[in-house]
GROMACS .gro file of C-alpha atoms in nm:
model
  344
    1MET     CA    1  -1.485  -3.535   1.401
    2GLY     CA    2  -1.264  -3.406   1.688
    3LYS     CA    3  -1.003  -3.649   1.596
    4LEU     CA    4  -0.991  -3.534   1.210
    5LEU     CA    5  -0.983  -3.183   1.307
    6SER     CA    6  -0.695  -3.288   1.555
    7LYS     CA    7  -0.496  -3.478   1.292
    8LEU     CA    8  -0.564  -3.166   1.044
    9ALA     CA    9  -0.436  -2.927   1.313
   10SER     CA   10  -0.109  -3.152   1.352
   11ALA     CA   11  -0.022  -3.173   1.004
   12SER     CA   12  -0.121  -2.761   0.909
   13SER     CA   13   0.177  -2.724   1.180
   14VAL     CA   14   0.381  -2.968   1.073
   15SER     CA   15   0.379  -2.823   0.718
   16PHE     CA   16   0.409  -2.469   0.854
   17LEU     CA   17   0.700  -2.535   1.020
   18LEU     CA   18   0.851  -2.674   0.716
   19LEU     CA   19   0.796  -2.402   0.517
   20THR     CA   20   0.915  -2.196   0.749
   21LEU     CA   21   1.238  -2.363   0.752
   22ALA     CA   22   1.251  -2.380   0.381
   23SER     CA   23   1.193  -2.029   0.359
   24ALA     CA   24   1.569  -1.976   0.520
   25ARG     CA   25   1.713  -2.089   0.174
   26SER     CA   26   1.452  -2.074  -0.109
   27GLN     CA   27   1.291  -1.782  -0.234
   28LYS     CA   28   0.996  -2.026  -0.376
   29ALA     CA   29   0.915  -2.090  -0.026
   30ARG     CA   30   0.955  -1.754   0.123
   31PHE     CA   31   0.732  -1.605  -0.126
   32TYR     CA   32   0.415  -1.884  -0.037
   33LEU     CA   33   0.517  -1.849   0.353
   34ASN     CA   34   0.552  -1.442   0.317
   35SER     CA   35   0.210  -1.467   0.185
   36LEU     CA   36   0.043  -1.675   0.407
   37LEU     CA   37   0.138  -1.445   0.689
   38TYR     CA   38   0.001  -1.128   0.484
   39MET     CA   39  -0.335  -1.275   0.425
   40LEU     CA   40  -0.332  -1.413   0.784
   41SER     CA   41  -0.261  -1.093   0.933
   42MET     CA   42  -0.530  -0.880   0.671
   43GLY     CA   43  -0.761  -1.162   0.795
   44VAL     CA   44  -0.671  -1.100   1.173
   45CYS     CA   45  -0.686  -0.743   1.092
   46SER     CA   46  -1.033  -0.724   0.972
   47SER     CA   47  -1.185  -0.943   1.278
   48LEU     CA   48  -0.997  -0.678   1.513
   49GLY     CA   49  -1.165  -0.416   1.267
   50VAL     CA   50  -1.517  -0.489   1.366
   51VAL     CA   51  -1.436  -0.497   1.733
   52TYR     CA   52  -1.220  -0.154   1.689
   53ALA     CA   53  -1.511  -0.010   1.542
   54ILE     CA   54  -1.807  -0.151   1.759
   55CYS     CA   55  -1.619  -0.026   2.064
   56LEU     CA   56  -1.537   0.334   1.978
   57SER     CA   57  -1.914   0.364   1.807
   58LEU     CA   58  -1.992   0.424   2.178
   59VAL     CA   59  -1.770   0.715   2.231
   60PRO     CA   60  -1.924   1.021   2.041
   61GLY     CA   61  -1.648   1.138   1.776
   62LYS     CA   62  -1.403   0.849   1.775
   63ARG     CA   63  -1.566   0.601   1.570
   64PHE     CA   64  -1.351   0.755   1.272
   65ASN     CA   65  -1.028   0.611   1.448
   66THR     CA   66  -1.142   0.289   1.319
   67ASN     CA   67  -0.905   0.288   0.986
   68TYR     CA   68  -0.610   0.419   1.261
   69LEU     CA   69  -0.634   0.103   1.447
   70VAL     CA   70  -0.660  -0.098   1.228
   71ALA     CA   71  -0.403   0.013   1.004
   72ARG     CA   72  -0.147   0.016   1.284
   73SER     CA   73  -0.237  -0.348   1.403
   74PHE     CA   74  -0.156  -0.473   1.045
   75TYR     CA   75   0.146  -0.325   1.005
   76ALA     CA   76   0.284  -0.444   1.367
   77ILE     CA   77   0.194  -0.786   1.281
   78ALA     CA   78   0.212  -0.799   0.947
   79GLY     CA   79   0.561  -0.593   0.939
   80THR     CA   80   0.718  -0.811   1.194
   81LEU     CA   81   0.582  -1.124   1.078
   82ILE     CA   82   0.734  -1.071   0.732
   83GLY     CA   83   1.029  -0.833   0.839
   84TYR     CA   84   0.893  -0.487   0.714
   85ASN     CA   85   1.056  -0.148   0.873
   86ILE     CA   86   0.885   0.161   0.678
   87THR     CA   87   1.064   0.498   0.715
   88VAL     CA   88   0.855   0.761   0.657
   89GLU     CA   89   0.990   1.149   0.569
   90GLY     CA   90   0.715   1.423   0.621
   91ALA     CA   91   0.500   1.251   0.836
   92GLU     CA   92   0.394   1.618   1.021
   93HIS     CA   93   0.191   1.673   0.695
   94LEU     CA   94  -0.056   1.428   0.777
   95GLN     CA   95  -0.202   1.646   1.047
   96ASN     CA   96  -0.388   1.884   0.818
   97ARG     CA   97  -0.759   1.797   0.851
   98PRO     CA   98  -0.972   1.819   0.668
   99SER     CA   99  -0.760   1.726   0.348
  100ILE     CA  100  -0.747   1.451   0.069
  101MET     CA  101  -0.452   1.171   0.053
  102LEU     CA  102  -0.363   1.042  -0.280
  103GLY     CA  103  -0.079   0.727  -0.246
  104ASN     CA  104   0.095   0.573  -0.545
  105HIS     CA  105  -0.044   0.227  -0.600
  106GLN     CA  106   0.214  -0.071  -0.687
  107SER     CA  107   0.011  -0.366  -0.547
  108VAL     CA  108  -0.139  -0.559  -0.252
  109LEU     CA  109   0.146  -0.470  -0.047
  110ASP     CA  110   0.045  -0.084  -0.031
  111ILE     CA  111  -0.175  -0.197   0.196
  112LEU     CA  112   0.142  -0.204   0.475
  113TYR     CA  113   0.280   0.131   0.393
  114LEU     CA  114  -0.079   0.285   0.455
  115GLY     CA  115  -0.107   0.067   0.791
  116ARG     CA  116   0.222   0.284   0.869
  117VAL     CA  117   0.132   0.639   0.771
  118PHE     CA  118  -0.294   0.639   0.772
  119PRO     CA  119  -0.337   0.879   1.036
  120PRO     CA  120  -0.623   0.883   1.300
  121GLY     CA  121  -0.934   1.056   1.173
  122SER     CA  122  -0.913   0.909   0.836
  123ILE     CA  123  -1.121   0.729   0.602
  124ILE     CA  124  -1.105   0.535   0.279
  125MET     CA  125  -1.257   0.562  -0.063
  126ALA     CA  126  -1.377   0.207  -0.193
  127LYS     CA  127  -1.529   0.065  -0.432
  128LYS     CA  128  -1.904  -0.070  -0.326
  129GLU     CA  129  -1.845  -0.447  -0.411
  130LEU     CA  130  -1.614  -0.431  -0.040
  131LYS     CA  131  -1.902  -0.418   0.152
  132LEU     CA  132  -1.994  -0.735   0.118
  133SER     CA  133  -1.648  -0.854   0.188
  134PRO     CA  134  -1.645  -1.072   0.539
  135LEU     CA  135  -1.533  -0.879   0.826
  136LEU     CA  136  -1.324  -0.642   0.594
  137GLY     CA  137  -1.696  -0.483   0.453
  138GLN     CA  138  -1.852  -0.472   0.786
  139PHE     CA  139  -1.542  -0.290   1.006
  140MET     CA  140  -1.539  -0.040   0.659
  141MET     CA  141  -1.897   0.049   0.679
  142LEU     CA  142  -1.880   0.042   1.059
  143GLY     CA  143  -1.532   0.299   1.028
  144GLY     CA  144  -1.759   0.558   0.802
  145ASN     CA  145  -1.609   0.502   0.472
  146ALA     CA  146  -1.680   0.601   0.142
  147PHE     CA  147  -1.796   0.359  -0.102
  148ILE     CA  148  -1.854   0.432  -0.467
  149ASP     CA  149  -2.025   0.254  -0.782
  150ARG     CA  150  -1.772   0.288  -1.038
  151LYS     CA  151  -2.039   0.165  -1.285
  152SER     CA  152  -2.250   0.456  -1.228
  153ARG     CA  153  -2.163   0.762  -1.302
  154ALA     CA  154  -2.429   0.939  -1.148
  155SER     CA  155  -2.372   0.734  -0.819
  156ALA     CA  156  -2.006   0.826  -0.853
  157ILE     CA  157  -2.077   1.194  -0.873
  158LYS     CA  158  -2.323   1.197  -0.562
  159THR     CA  159  -2.082   0.955  -0.359
  160MET     CA  160  -1.798   1.196  -0.412
  161SER     CA  161  -2.053   1.540  -0.301
  162MET     CA  162  -2.169   1.348   0.004
  163THR     CA  163  -1.804   1.272   0.083
  164GLY     CA  164  -1.678   1.616   0.069
  165GLN     CA  165  -1.981   1.744   0.280
  166HIS     CA  166  -1.862   1.436   0.529
  167MET     CA  167  -1.521   1.522   0.533
  168ARG     CA  168  -1.587   1.883   0.579
  169LYS     CA  169  -1.842   1.818   0.877
  170ASN     CA  170  -1.592   1.553   1.054
  171LYS     CA  171  -1.265   1.714   0.957
  172LEU     CA  172  -1.167   1.400   0.817
  173ALA     CA  173  -0.845   1.335   0.588
  174LEU     CA  174  -0.996   1.086   0.275
  175PHE     CA  175  -0.745   0.873   0.116
  176MET     CA  176  -0.720   0.742  -0.260
  177PHE     CA  177  -0.524   0.560  -0.522
  178PRO     CA  178  -0.569   0.812  -0.763
  179GLU     CA  179  -0.415   0.568  -1.042
  180GLY     CA  180  -0.711   0.347  -1.007
  181THR     CA  181  -0.521   0.025  -1.071
  182ARG     CA  182  -0.197  -0.137  -0.938
  183SER     CA  183   0.114  -0.088  -1.126
  184HIS     CA  184   0.311  -0.414  -1.080
  185MET     CA  185   0.585  -0.177  -1.214
  186ALA     CA  186   0.941  -0.305  -1.187
  187THR     CA  187   1.082   0.047  -1.242
  188PRO     CA  188   0.938   0.382  -1.067
  189GLY     CA  189   0.643   0.512  -1.265
  190LEU     CA  190   0.281   0.602  -1.236
  191LEU     CA  191   0.015   0.509  -1.413
  192PRO     CA  192  -0.267   0.779  -1.517
  193LEU     CA  193  -0.414   0.973  -1.288
  194LYS     CA  194  -0.760   0.952  -1.245
  195LYS     CA  195  -0.958   1.268  -1.237
  196GLY     CA  196  -1.197   1.163  -0.976
  197ALA     CA  197  -1.015   1.304  -0.711
  198PHE     CA  198  -0.929   1.605  -0.800
  199HIS     CA  199  -1.270   1.706  -0.909
  200LEU     CA  200  -1.329   1.667  -0.527
  201ALA     CA  201  -1.047   1.854  -0.368
  202ILE     CA  202  -1.155   2.125  -0.614
  203GLN     CA  203  -1.485   2.132  -0.497
  204THR     CA  204  -1.431   2.090  -0.122
  205GLN     CA  205  -1.154   2.305  -0.165
  206LEU     CA  206  -0.911   2.075   0.042
  207PRO     CA  207  -0.556   2.066   0.002
  208ILE     CA  208  -0.435   1.766  -0.138
  209ILE     CA  209  -0.128   1.552   0.018
  210PRO     CA  210   0.072   1.352  -0.205
  211ILE     CA  211   0.198   1.031  -0.022
  212VAL     CA  212   0.485   0.801  -0.219
  213CYS     CA  213   0.595   0.450  -0.109
  214GLU     CA  214   0.940   0.411  -0.321
  215ASN     CA  215   0.944   0.134  -0.582
  216TYR     CA  216   0.968  -0.188  -0.423
  217HIS     CA  217   0.982  -0.482  -0.698
  218ARG     CA  218   1.331  -0.573  -0.565
  219MET     CA  219   1.135  -0.695  -0.280
  220PHE     CA  220   0.794  -0.863  -0.399
  221ASP     CA  221   0.704  -0.879  -0.765
  222SER     CA  222   0.304  -1.085  -0.688
  223LYS     CA  223   0.421  -1.375  -0.823
  224THR     CA  224   0.782  -1.518  -0.698
  225ARG     CA  225   0.942  -1.281  -0.478
  226PHE     CA  226   0.831  -1.182  -0.125
  227ASP     CA  227   1.091  -1.099   0.095
  228GLY     CA  228   1.127  -0.855   0.397
  229GLY     CA  229   1.341  -0.521   0.440
  230GLU     CA  230   1.409  -0.156   0.447
  231LEU     CA  231   1.065   0.059   0.272
  232ARG     CA  232   1.104   0.486   0.282
  233VAL     CA  233   0.776   0.643   0.210
  234ALA     CA  234   0.736   1.018   0.157
  235VAL     CA  235   0.499   1.216   0.273
  236LEU     CA  236   0.501   1.534   0.013
  237PRO     CA  237   0.397   1.914   0.163
  238PRO     CA  238   0.009   2.006   0.071
  239ILE     CA  239  -0.114   2.130  -0.242
  240GLU     CA  240  -0.392   2.356  -0.214
  241THR     CA  241  -0.676   2.402  -0.406
  242LYS     CA  242  -0.825   2.709  -0.261
  243GLY     CA  243  -0.946   2.943  -0.549
  244LEU     CA  244  -0.892   2.703  -0.798
  245THR     CA  245  -1.235   2.592  -1.037
  246ASP     CA  246  -1.344   2.288  -1.270
  247ASN     CA  247  -1.091   2.465  -1.516
  248ASP     CA  248  -0.829   2.406  -1.312
  249VAL     CA  249  -0.853   2.004  -1.282
  250ASP     CA  250  -0.612   1.912  -1.553
  251GLN     CA  251  -0.320   2.190  -1.411
  252LEU     CA  252  -0.370   2.021  -1.035
  253LEU     CA  253  -0.361   1.669  -1.164
  254GLU     CA  254  -0.030   1.770  -1.367
  255THR     CA  255   0.134   1.875  -1.069
  256VAL     CA  256   0.045   1.641  -0.794
  257GLU     CA  257   0.189   1.361  -1.093
  258ARG     CA  258   0.529   1.535  -1.152
  259GLN     CA  259   0.535   1.545  -0.754
  260MET     CA  260   0.515   1.237  -0.684
  261LYS     CA  261   0.721   1.086  -1.027
  262ASP     CA  262   1.005   1.305  -0.911
  263ARG     CA  263   1.008   1.198  -0.574
  264LEU     CA  264   1.004   0.799  -0.664
  265VAL     CA  265   1.298   0.877  -0.905
  266ARG     CA  266   1.467   1.026  -0.602
  267PHE     CA  267   1.401   0.737  -0.421
  268ASP     CA  268   1.588   0.526  -0.695
  269GLN     CA  269   1.851   0.729  -0.716
  270ASP     CA  270   1.939   0.679  -0.369
  271LEU     CA  271   1.945   0.340  -0.397
  272ASP     CA  272   2.134   0.339  -0.714
  273ARG     CA  273   2.400   0.563  -0.530
  274ARG     CA  274   2.407   0.331  -0.258
  275ASP     CA  275   2.491   0.054  -0.520
  276SER     CA  276   2.748   0.249  -0.638
  277ASP     CA  277   2.920   0.274  -0.307
  278LEU     CA  278   2.903  -0.084  -0.290
  279ALA     CA  279   3.067  -0.173  -0.615
  280ALA     CA  280   3.331   0.055  -0.553
  281HIS     CA  281   3.417  -0.139  -0.264
  282PRO     CA  282   3.395  -0.496  -0.371
  283SER     CA  283   3.416  -0.805  -0.144
  284ASN     CA  284   3.597  -1.142  -0.270
  285GLN     CA  285   3.320  -1.340  -0.175
  286PRO     CA  286   2.922  -1.235  -0.281
  287SER     CA  287   2.723  -1.150   0.004
  288PRO     CA  288   2.495  -1.380   0.133
  289THR     CA  289   2.062  -1.289   0.079
  290LYS     CA  290   1.936  -1.095   0.418
  291VAL     CA  291   1.647  -1.261   0.522
  292TYR     CA  292   1.362  -1.111   0.731
  293GLY     CA  293   1.063  -1.170   0.994
  294LEU     CA  294   0.996  -1.539   1.068
  295ALA     CA  295   1.200  -1.642   0.783
  296GLY     CA  296   1.469  -1.463   0.911
  297LEU     CA  297   1.468  -1.627   1.250
  298ALA     CA  298   1.471  -2.011   1.052
  299ALA     CA  299   1.794  -1.867   0.859
  300ARG     CA  300   1.910  -1.784   1.249
  301LEU     CA  301   1.882  -2.131   1.304
  302ILE     CA  302   1.993  -2.302   0.948
  303GLY     CA  303   2.165  -2.049   0.781
  304THR     CA  304   2.076  -1.910   0.409
  305GLY     CA  305   2.247  -2.159   0.181
  306LYS     CA  306   2.539  -2.069  -0.053
  307ALA     CA  307   2.580  -1.648  -0.166
  308ARG     CA  308   2.568  -1.784  -0.527
  309SER     CA  309   2.191  -1.807  -0.484
  310HIS     CA  310   2.159  -1.448  -0.419
  311VAL     CA  311   2.337  -1.333  -0.697
  312ARG     CA  312   2.102  -1.520  -0.914
  313ASN     CA  313   1.797  -1.335  -0.749
  314LEU     CA  314   1.984  -1.020  -0.764
  315GLN     CA  315   2.012  -1.118  -1.172
  316ASN     CA  316   1.634  -1.227  -1.195
  317ILE     CA  317   1.550  -0.900  -1.017
  318SER     CA  318   1.725  -0.712  -1.282
  319ASN     CA  319   1.570  -0.906  -1.591
  320ASP     CA  320   1.255  -0.795  -1.409
  321GLN     CA  321   1.321  -0.461  -1.500
  322ARG     CA  322   1.412  -0.498  -1.836
  323THR     CA  323   1.082  -0.645  -1.903
  324PRO     CA  324   0.810  -0.468  -2.044
  325LEU     CA  325   0.462  -0.450  -1.841
  326GLY     CA  326   0.203  -0.707  -1.889
  327GLN     CA  327  -0.190  -0.666  -1.842
  328ASN     CA  328  -0.243  -0.477  -1.498
  329GLN     CA  329  -0.517  -0.589  -1.277
  330PRO     CA  330  -0.848  -0.416  -1.136
  331SER     CA  331  -0.753  -0.289  -0.785
  332ASP     CA  332  -0.969  -0.350  -0.451
  333TYR     CA  333  -0.933   0.037  -0.403
  334GLY     CA  334  -0.998   0.154  -0.740
  335LEU     CA  335  -1.109   0.521  -0.833
  336VAL     CA  336  -1.376   0.643  -1.011
  337SER     CA  337  -1.222   0.681  -1.386
  338ALA     CA  338  -1.192   1.013  -1.535
  339SER     CA  339  -1.499   0.922  -1.819
  340GLN     CA  340  -1.696   0.870  -1.473
  341ALA     CA  341  -1.535   1.204  -1.330
  342PRO     CA  342  -1.828   1.439  -1.269
  343GLU     CA  343  -1.846   1.722  -1.511
  344HIS     CA  344  -1.905   2.095  -1.482
   0.00000   0.00000   0.00000
């Protein structure tokens, strides 16, 4: 058995090395390499989360920092290996607690931007099925996170009410994805927001803090492309709910949705201006693709190949952005649907 394990370890190491070298010149190899690194980082940080939660539980009032430590660890590990640098504007708004943070939800990569912005004293509302996930479920329970049964309206209403009391008592910030499903959009936009988060905000009279990550389809499309690079996140000023009633839910939702969409569009306009500046000063030779993280290290050793492949990749991205959206897949961090939202 020992010899077999040794051979498997050797074969795995050689395969990983070959994949890393191939990632310098192949987008497909880079997709598989970075997907592997991302999943490994999640596994490592889930294990760390259990350790963090147990240790912090021994210190009164500190266990609610578990998510913060796990988030920062994930950003440090995955962000370095894949090559992401995330800049945040408006980070001072994250100090408002208790509050309800609402972020746009594009794909599984959103966990990375949460790793960059998640503040101390914060919890997540997740579907109850995550409790059964090895390590992930354990550290989330130990960290005081809220779990919701999206199949039971009565249970969802009760969870919402208990979560509000829990937040006020411990001065916590709660993070939710109001779209409820990963959008996988190739262009800036949001899926229709669900009402659960807005009912909760009004019931608790807590401010809403919108968090917007720019559209990153050019870097990650969940199927063929997974590249590192620069990402921007904006934390918008808090939207107060004091004095609002259930009759104001729709107006509150529209206000948050409009602000988030406007910021997504502004991010995209910034990219358009940058592209226009580059087009105004063309080069005689196409620029080679920039490779980041572990793949970037391999690229410095063996190069990135012909620049024409980079031009072809850009054309593929352009074609994606003209393709209608496919079917959305349920998110691991979905919210209660509008039909399940509390009625008053």
